[in-house]
CSV table of C-alpha atoms in Angstrom, one decimal:
chain,number,residue,atom,x,y,z
Y,1,MET,CA,16.9,-6.9,-18.4
Y,2,PRO,CA,16.6,-6.8,-14.5
Y,3,GLY,CA,14.1,-4.1,-13.5
Y,4,SER,CA,12.8,-3.6,-17.0
Y,5,VAL,CA,9.2,-2.8,-17.6
Y,6,PRO,CA,7.3,-5.0,-20.1
Y,7,GLY,CA,6.9,-3.3,-23.5
Y,8,LEU,CA,10.0,-1.1,-23.4
Y,9,PHE,CA,12.0,-0.6,-26.5
Y,10,LEU,CA,15.7,-1.6,-26.4
Y,11,HIS,CA,16.9,2.0,-26.0
Y,12,GLN,CA,14.6,2.4,-23.0
Y,13,GLN,CA,15.9,-0.8,-21.5
Y,14,ILE,CA,19.4,0.4,-21.8
Y,15,THR,CA,18.5,3.8,-20.2
Y,16,GLN,CA,16.8,1.9,-17.4
Y,17,ALA,CA,19.8,-0.4,-16.8
Y,18,LEU,CA,22.3,2.4,-16.7
Y,19,ARG,CA,20.1,4.6,-14.5
Y,20,GLU,CA,19.7,1.7,-12.0
Y,21,ALA,CA,23.4,1.1,-12.0
Y,22,ILE,CA,24.1,4.7,-11.2
Y,23,LEU,CA,21.5,5.1,-8.6
Y,24,SER,CA,22.5,1.9,-6.8
Y,25,GLY,CA,26.1,3.0,-6.7
Y,26,GLU,CA,27.3,0.2,-9.0
Y,27,LEU,CA,28.5,2.9,-11.3
Y,28,ALA,CA,30.2,5.3,-8.9
Y,29,GLU,CA,30.5,9.1,-9.4
Y,30,GLY,CA,33.4,9.9,-11.7
Y,31,THR,CA,33.2,6.5,-13.5
Y,32,ARG,CA,34.0,6.8,-17.2
Y,33,LEU,CA,31.5,4.8,-19.3
Y,34,PRO,CA,32.5,2.7,-22.3
Y,35,SER,CA,32.3,4.6,-25.6
Y,36,MET,CA,29.0,4.6,-27.4
Y,37,GLU,CA,30.6,2.2,-30.0
Y,38,GLU,CA,31.6,-0.2,-27.2
Y,39,LEU,CA,28.2,0.0,-25.6
Y,40,ALA,CA,26.6,-0.7,-29.0
Y,41,ARG,CA,28.7,-3.9,-29.3
Y,42,GLN,CA,27.8,-5.0,-25.7
Y,43,TRP,CA,24.1,-4.5,-26.4
Y,44,GLU,CA,24.3,-5.8,-29.9
Y,45,THR,CA,22.7,-2.7,-31.3
Y,46,SER,CA,23.5,0.5,-33.2
Y,47,TYR,CA,25.3,3.6,-32.2
Y,48,PHE,CA,22.1,5.5,-32.8
Y,49,THR,CA,20.2,3.4,-30.2
Y,50,ILE,CA,22.9,4.0,-27.6
Y,51,ARG,CA,22.7,7.7,-28.3
Y,52,GLN,CA,18.9,7.6,-27.7
Y,53,ALA,CA,19.5,5.7,-24.5
Y,54,MET,CA,22.0,8.2,-23.2
Y,55,LYS,CA,19.9,11.3,-23.8
Y,56,PRO,CA,17.5,11.0,-20.8
Y,57,LEU,CA,20.4,10.3,-18.5
Y,58,VAL,CA,22.1,13.5,-19.5
Y,59,GLN,CA,18.8,15.4,-19.1
Y,60,GLU,CA,18.4,13.9,-15.6
Y,61,GLY,CA,21.9,15.0,-14.6
Y,62,LEU,CA,23.1,11.5,-14.0
Y,63,ILE,CA,25.9,11.6,-16.7
Y,64,GLU,CA,27.7,14.2,-18.7
Y,65,HIS,CA,29.6,14.2,-22.0
Y,66,ARG,CA,33.1,15.6,-21.8
Y,67,ARG,CA,34.9,16.5,-24.9
Y,68,ARG,CA,37.9,14.1,-25.5
Y,69,VAL,CA,37.0,12.2,-22.4
Y,70,GLY,CA,33.6,10.6,-23.0
Y,71,SER,CA,30.6,10.0,-20.8
Y,72,ILE,CA,31.2,10.4,-17.1
Y,73,VAL,CA,28.9,9.5,-14.2
Y,74,LYS,CA,28.0,12.6,-12.2
Y,75,GLY,CA,26.3,10.6,-9.5
Y,76,GLN,CA,23.6,13.3,-9.0
Y,77,ARG,CA,20.3,12.1,-7.8
Y,78,PRO,CA,17.3,13.0,-10.0
Y,79,THR,CA,15.2,15.7,-8.5
Y,80,LEU,CA,11.6,14.9,-7.3
Y,81,ALA,CA,9.1,16.9,-9.4
Y,82,ARG,CA,6.2,14.5,-9.8
Y,83,VAL,CA,5.1,11.5,-7.8
Y,84,GLY,CA,2.6,9.0,-9.3
Y,85,VAL,CA,0.0,7.3,-7.1
Y,86,TYR,CA,-1.7,4.1,-8.3
Y,87,TYR,CA,-5.2,2.9,-7.4
Y,88,GLY,CA,-6.5,-0.4,-8.5
Y,89,ALA,CA,-10.1,0.8,-8.4
Y,90,ASP,CA,-12.1,3.9,-9.0
Y,91,ILE,CA,-11.6,5.7,-5.7
Y,92,LEU,CA,-13.6,8.7,-6.9
Y,93,GLY,CA,-16.7,6.7,-7.8
Y,94,MET,CA,-17.1,4.5,-4.7
Y,95,ALA,CA,-18.4,5.6,-1.3
Y,96,GLU,CA,-16.4,2.7,0.2
Y,97,THR,CA,-13.0,4.1,-0.7
Y,98,THR,CA,-13.1,7.2,1.5
Y,99,PHE,CA,-9.8,6.2,3.1
Y,100,TYR,CA,-8.0,6.5,-0.2
Y,101,ARG,CA,-9.5,9.8,-1.1
Y,102,SER,CA,-8.5,11.1,2.3
Y,103,LEU,CA,-5.0,9.6,1.9
Y,104,HIS,CA,-4.8,11.2,-1.6
Y,105,ALA,CA,-5.5,14.6,-0.1
Y,106,ARG,CA,-2.8,14.2,2.6
Y,107,LEU,CA,-0.2,13.1,0.0
Y,108,ARG,CA,-1.1,16.1,-2.2
Y,109,GLU,CA,-0.8,18.5,0.7
Y,110,ARG,CA,2.6,17.1,1.8
Y,111,LEU,CA,4.0,17.2,-1.7
Y,112,ALA,CA,2.6,20.7,-2.4
Y,113,GLU,CA,4.7,22.0,0.5
Y,114,ARG,CA,7.7,20.8,-1.4
Y,115,ASP,CA,6.5,22.0,-4.8
Y,116,VAL,CA,6.0,18.4,-6.0
Y,117,GLU,CA,3.0,17.4,-8.1
Y,118,LEU,CA,1.0,14.3,-7.3
Y,119,VAL,CA,-0.2,12.4,-10.4
Y,120,PRO,CA,-3.0,9.9,-10.0
Y,121,PHE,CA,-3.3,6.7,-12.0
Y,122,ILE,CA,-6.7,5.1,-11.5
Y,123,ASP,CA,-6.9,1.6,-13.0
Y,124,GLU,CA,-10.6,0.9,-13.9
Y,125,ARG,CA,-9.9,-2.2,-16.0
Y,126,GLU,CA,-11.5,-5.5,-15.3
Y,127,GLU,CA,-9.7,-7.6,-12.7
Y,128,ALA,CA,-8.2,-10.0,-15.3
Y,129,ALA,CA,-6.8,-7.1,-17.3
Y,130,GLN,CA,-5.1,-5.7,-14.2
Y,131,GLU,CA,-2.6,-8.5,-14.3
Y,132,THR,CA,-0.7,-6.6,-17.0
Y,133,PRO,CA,0.8,-3.1,-16.6
Y,134,LEU,CA,-1.4,-0.1,-16.9
Y,135,PRO,CA,-0.5,1.6,-20.2
Y,136,ALA,CA,-0.8,5.1,-18.9
Y,137,LEU,CA,1.6,4.3,-16.1
Y,138,VAL,CA,4.1,2.6,-18.4
Y,139,GLN,CA,4.1,5.7,-20.6
Y,140,ALA,CA,4.8,7.9,-17.6
Y,141,VAL,CA,7.7,5.7,-16.6
Y,142,GLU,CA,9.1,5.6,-20.1
Y,143,GLY,CA,8.8,9.3,-20.5
Y,144,ARG,CA,10.2,9.9,-17.0
Y,145,THR,CA,7.3,12.3,-16.3
Y,146,ILE,CA,7.2,10.8,-12.8
Y,147,GLN,CA,10.2,10.1,-10.6
Y,148,ALA,CA,8.6,8.0,-7.9
Y,149,LEU,CA,5.4,5.9,-7.4
Y,150,VAL,CA,3.1,5.3,-4.4
Y,151,VAL,CA,1.1,2.1,-4.8
Y,152,ALA,CA,-1.9,2.9,-2.6
Y,153,MET,CA,-4.4,0.2,-3.6
Y,154,SER,CA,-3.5,-3.0,-5.4
Y,155,SER,CA,-4.3,-6.7,-5.5
Y,156,ARG,CA,-1.6,-9.4,-5.4
Y,157,SER,CA,-1.6,-9.8,-9.2
Y,158,GLU,CA,-1.1,-6.1,-9.7
Y,159,ALA,CA,1.7,-6.0,-7.0
Y,160,MET,CA,3.7,-8.5,-9.1
Y,161,TRP,CA,4.2,-6.1,-12.0
Y,162,LEU,CA,4.1,-2.9,-9.9
Y,163,ARG,CA,7.2,-4.0,-8.0
Y,164,GLU,CA,9.1,-4.1,-11.3
Y,165,ILE,CA,8.5,-0.4,-12.0
Y,166,PRO,CA,12.1,1.1,-12.0
Y,167,LEU,CA,11.4,4.0,-9.8
Y,168,ALA,CA,11.6,4.8,-6.1
Y,169,LYS,CA,8.4,3.2,-4.7
Y,170,ALA,CA,6.3,3.0,-1.6
Y,171,GLN,CA,3.4,0.6,-1.2
Y,172,ILE,CA,0.6,0.1,1.3
Y,173,GLY,CA,-0.1,-3.4,2.5
Y,174,SER,CA,1.4,-6.7,3.6
Y,175,VAL,CA,3.2,-7.3,0.3
Y,176,LYS,CA,6.7,-8.6,0.9
Y,177,VAL,CA,8.8,-5.7,-0.5
Y,178,PRO,CA,11.3,-3.5,1.4
Y,179,TRP,CA,9.4,-0.3,0.5
Y,180,ALA,CA,6.1,-1.4,2.2
Y,181,VAL,CA,4.1,0.7,4.6
Y,182,ARG,CA,1.8,-1.2,6.9
Y,183,PRO,CA,-0.6,-0.3,9.6
Y,184,ASP,CA,0.8,-1.9,12.8
Y,185,ALA,CA,-1.9,-4.6,13.2
Y,186,ALA,CA,-0.1,-6.2,16.2
Y,187,GLN,CA,-0.1,-2.8,18.0
Y,188,GLN,CA,-3.8,-2.2,17.1
Y,189,ILE,CA,-4.8,-5.6,18.5
Y,190,GLY,CA,-2.6,-5.1,21.6
Y,191,LEU,CA,-4.2,-1.7,22.3
Y,192,ALA,CA,-7.7,-3.2,21.9
Y,193,LEU,CA,-7.2,-6.3,24.0
Y,194,GLU,CA,-5.4,-4.4,26.8
Y,195,ARG,CA,-8.4,-2.1,27.0
Y,196,LEU,CA,-10.9,-5.0,27.0
Y,197,SER,CA,-9.0,-6.9,29.6
Y,198,GLY,CA,-8.9,-3.9,31.8
Y,199,GLN,CA,-12.7,-3.7,31.5
Y,200,GLY,CA,-13.1,-7.3,32.7
Y,201,VAL,CA,-13.9,-8.8,29.3
Y,202,LYS,CA,-13.1,-12.6,29.1
Y,203,SER,CA,-13.7,-13.5,25.5
Y,204,VAL,CA,-13.3,-11.7,22.1
Y,205,GLY,CA,-14.2,-12.4,18.5
Y,206,LEU,CA,-13.1,-10.8,15.2
Y,207,ILE,CA,-14.8,-9.6,12.0
Y,208,ALA,CA,-12.3,-8.7,9.2
Y,209,ASN,CA,-11.7,-8.5,5.5
Y,210,LEU,CA,-9.0,-10.3,3.6
Y,211,PRO,CA,-6.3,-7.9,2.4
Y,212,ARG,CA,-6.3,-7.2,-1.3
Y,213,ASP,CA,-2.7,-8.6,-1.6
Y,214,PHE,CA,-3.4,-11.6,0.6
Y,215,ASP,CA,-1.9,-14.9,-0.7
Y,216,PRO,CA,-3.4,-17.9,1.1
Y,217,GLY,CA,-0.5,-20.0,-0.3
Y,218,GLU,CA,1.9,-18.1,1.8
Y,219,HIS,CA,0.1,-18.4,5.2
Y,220,ALA,CA,-1.4,-21.2,7.2
Y,221,GLU,CA,-3.8,-18.7,8.5
Y,222,LEU,CA,-4.5,-15.0,8.2
Y,223,PRO,CA,-1.7,-13.0,9.9
Y,224,LEU,CA,-4.4,-11.0,11.7
Y,225,VAL,CA,-5.7,-14.2,13.3
Y,226,THR,CA,-2.2,-15.2,14.4
Y,227,GLN,CA,-1.7,-11.8,16.0
Y,228,LEU,CA,-5.1,-12.1,17.7
Y,229,ARG,CA,-4.3,-15.5,19.1
Y,230,ALA,CA,-1.0,-14.3,20.6
Y,231,ALA,CA,-2.5,-11.1,22.1
Y,232,ALA,CA,-5.5,-12.9,23.5
Y,233,LYS,CA,-3.2,-15.4,25.2
Y,234,ALA,CA,-1.0,-12.5,26.6
Y,235,HIS,CA,-4.0,-10.8,28.1
Y,236,GLY,CA,-5.8,-13.9,29.3
Y,237,LEU,CA,-8.8,-13.6,26.9
Y,238,GLU,CA,-10.5,-16.5,25.2
Y,239,THR,CA,-10.9,-16.5,21.4
Y,240,ARG,CA,-12.3,-19.3,19.2
Y,241,PRO,CA,-12.3,-19.9,15.4
Y,242,GLU,CA,-16.2,-19.9,15.4
Y,243,TRP,CA,-16.0,-16.3,16.6
Y,244,TRP,CA,-13.9,-15.1,13.7
Y,245,LEU,CA,-16.0,-13.7,10.8
Y,246,ILE,CA,-13.7,-13.6,7.8
Y,247,PRO,CA,-14.9,-13.9,4.1
Y,248,GLY,CA,-13.7,-16.8,2.1
Y,249,ARG,CA,-12.5,-14.5,-0.7
Y,250,ILE,CA,-11.2,-11.0,-1.2
Y,251,LEU,CA,-14.2,-8.6,-1.3
Y,252,ALA,CA,-14.7,-5.8,-3.6
Y,253,PRO,CA,-15.2,-2.4,-1.9
Y,254,THR,CA,-18.9,-2.4,-2.6
Y,255,GLU,CA,-19.3,-5.9,-1.0
Y,256,MET,CA,-17.8,-5.0,2.3
Y,257,GLU,CA,-20.7,-3.3,4.1
Y,258,PRO,CA,-23.3,-5.9,3.1
Y,259,TYR,CA,-20.9,-8.6,4.2
Y,260,GLY,CA,-20.4,-7.0,7.6
Y,261,TYR,CA,-24.2,-6.8,8.1
Y,262,HIS,CA,-25.2,-10.3,6.9
Y,263,ALA,CA,-22.2,-12.1,8.5
Y,264,PHE,CA,-22.8,-10.6,11.9
Y,265,HIS,CA,-26.6,-10.8,11.7
Y,266,ASP,CA,-26.4,-14.5,11.0
Y,267,PHE,CA,-23.6,-14.9,13.6
Y,268,GLY,CA,-25.6,-13.1,16.3
Y,269,ARG,CA,-28.8,-15.1,15.7
Y,270,ALA,CA,-26.9,-18.4,15.6
Y,271,MET,CA,-24.7,-17.8,18.7
Y,272,GLY,CA,-27.2,-16.2,21.0
Y,273,GLU,CA,-25.7,-16.3,24.5
Y,274,ALA,CA,-22.6,-18.2,23.3
Y,275,MET,CA,-21.5,-15.0,21.5
Y,276,PRO,CA,-18.2,-13.6,22.9
Y,277,GLU,CA,-18.3,-10.6,25.2
Y,278,ALA,CA,-16.4,-8.4,22.7
Y,279,MET,CA,-15.8,-8.0,19.0
Y,280,LEU,CA,-13.0,-6.4,17.1
Y,281,SER,CA,-13.9,-5.0,13.7
Y,282,THR,CA,-10.8,-4.4,11.6
Y,283,SER,CA,-12.4,-2.7,8.7
Y,284,ASP,CA,-14.3,0.6,8.9
Y,285,VAL,CA,-16.6,-0.4,6.0
Y,286,ILE,CA,-17.3,-3.9,7.2
Y,287,GLY,CA,-17.7,-2.6,10.7
Y,288,ARG,CA,-20.4,-0.2,9.6
Y,289,GLY,CA,-22.4,-3.1,8.3
Y,290,MET,CA,-21.7,-5.0,11.6
Y,291,LEU,CA,-23.0,-2.1,13.7
Y,292,THR,CA,-26.2,-2.0,11.6
Y,293,ALA,CA,-26.7,-5.7,12.4
Y,294,VAL,CA,-26.1,-5.0,16.1
Y,295,LEU,CA,-28.8,-2.4,16.0
Y,296,LYS,CA,-31.1,-4.7,14.1
Y,297,LEU,CA,-30.6,-7.5,16.6
Y,298,ALA,CA,-31.1,-5.0,19.5
Y,299,ILE,CA,-27.9,-6.3,21.2
Y,300,PRO,CA,-27.1,-4.0,24.2
Y,301,VAL,CA,-23.8,-2.2,23.8
Y,302,PRO,CA,-21.7,-2.2,25.9
Y,303,GLU,CA,-23.7,-4.1,28.5
Y,304,ARG,CA,-23.9,-7.4,26.4
Y,305,LEU,CA,-21.3,-6.8,23.7
Y,306,ARG,CA,-18.3,-4.5,23.7
Y,307,VAL,CA,-17.1,-3.3,20.3
Y,308,VAL,CA,-13.8,-2.0,19.2
Y,309,GLN,CA,-14.0,-0.5,15.7
Y,310,TRP,CA,-10.9,0.2,13.7
Y,311,VAL,CA,-11.4,3.4,11.7
Y,312,ASN,CA,-9.5,5.7,9.4
Y,313,ALA,CA,-9.5,9.3,10.7
Y,314,GLY,CA,-10.7,10.8,7.5
Y,315,THR,CA,-13.7,8.5,6.8
Y,316,GLY,CA,-16.1,10.2,9.1
Y,317,LEU,CA,-17.6,7.0,10.4
Y,318,PHE,CA,-20.5,7.7,12.7
Y,319,THR,CA,-22.5,5.4,15.0
Y,320,PRO,CA,-24.8,6.2,17.9
Y,321,LEU,CA,-23.5,3.1,19.7
Y,322,PRO,CA,-20.9,3.5,22.5
Y,323,VAL,CA,-17.9,1.8,20.8
Y,324,ASP,CA,-14.2,2.2,21.4
Y,325,ARG,CA,-12.0,3.0,18.3
Y,326,VAL,CA,-8.6,2.3,17.1
Y,327,VAL,CA,-7.8,5.2,14.8
Y,328,LEU,CA,-5.4,5.2,11.8
Y,329,GLU,CA,-4.5,8.8,10.7
Y,330,GLU,CA,-4.0,9.1,7.0
Y,331,GLY,CA,-1.4,11.8,7.5
Y,332,ARG,CA,0.8,9.3,9.3
Y,333,VAL,CA,0.4,6.9,6.4
Y,334,ALA,CA,1.3,9.7,3.9
Y,335,ASP,CA,4.4,10.6,5.9
Y,336,ALA,CA,5.6,7.0,6.0
Y,337,LEU,CA,5.1,6.6,2.2
Y,338,LEU,CA,7.0,9.7,1.4
Y,339,ARG,CA,9.8,8.7,3.8
Y,340,GLN,CA,10.3,5.5,1.9
Y,341,ILE,CA,10.5,7.4,-1.4
Y,342,ASP,CA,12.9,10.0,0.1
Y,343,LEU,CA,15.2,7.3,1.3
Y,344,GLN,CA,15.4,5.7,-2.1
Y,345,MET,CA,15.9,9.0,-3.9
Y,346,ALA,CA,18.8,9.6,-1.6
Y,347,GLY,CA,20.2,6.1,-2.5
Y,348,ARG,CA,19.7,4.7,1.0
Y,349,PRO,CA,18.3,1.2,1.8
Y,350,VAL,CA,14.7,0.9,3.0
Y,351,LYS,CA,12.8,-1.7,5.0
Y,352,PRO,CA,9.1,-2.0,5.7
Y,353,LEU,CA,7.6,0.7,8.0
Y,354,SER,CA,4.8,0.2,10.5
Y,355,VAL,CA,2.3,3.0,11.1
Y,356,GLU,CA,1.1,3.2,14.7
Y,357,THR,CA,-2.5,4.0,15.6
Y,358,LEU,CA,-4.3,5.9,18.3
Y,359,TYR,CA,-6.9,4.5,20.8
Y,360,GLN,CA,-10.1,6.4,21.5
Y,361,ALA,CA,-12.0,4.9,24.4
Y,362,PHE,CA,-15.7,5.7,24.7
Y,363,PRO,CA,-16.3,7.7,28.0
């Protein structure tokens, strides 16, 4: 069935199909449903199975049984009592996942103001196992114990089954779904290069991570690089592929800081005076490693190298070096995620939302 979750029993698939038809408006308010006997024939099942399927819809207020009339669509939207949030790694046990812990706190605060509970689902399975649905999340969907889902941290393989969850959803990242929430990378790069250009900088490099949901088959090059090229041209800055430090694969959270250190340390030693005048670091964790390498190599900042570090407001990243920052506030991300969910709960269409950032220039 369209929108079904793998592993659902037939009565759960029927519930899901009817629920989606009501919430999408396909079955309008006041519509009289076929009798249970007729539904049983359509689904090639028993009257008892249809009765099981109808029960959750009555409890959710989507349909009502009227004596001598039958089952009528009420058209009432289900109330939001619990929102699930999915993480594809142990955000509590890793120092590198500070952003997600901060985001979780902001989501919990926003929902608590509305008397809505936030329910975490932390997927600690091996990467190969994560290609199939998380059993605890499937159970929550089946039992309707959550009414919406935030996908905060997922890989491309996880995103494939997560998008089939039949709930209102919001998802962080570049995944191509209408309920996506994305930091505005073009705006971030534009802010940084405008600042650098105004300081007389003529050349700029990049150190970045591959997004967890990145699919090299869909892009000739990393979208971040495409945006860098365009912004550099617009601001009259030079940028070259040999100045772009990007790992050849998606890094685990614990690999990011070491990568930032070793990649820039090797780069700095190899390039010498041929190094660009400025570097953009688009990951707070990778950037922390890069700044350690800058200190190790004793590169004067900002006299020889200007650095623009993208950071998340709640991560508490500290460095004694005079670097500019592009700051993403977790509260803005939380607000955008909940807006996507609210729109879907109200039966309204959604499209990807971009979250703007703030620029903090070093005095």
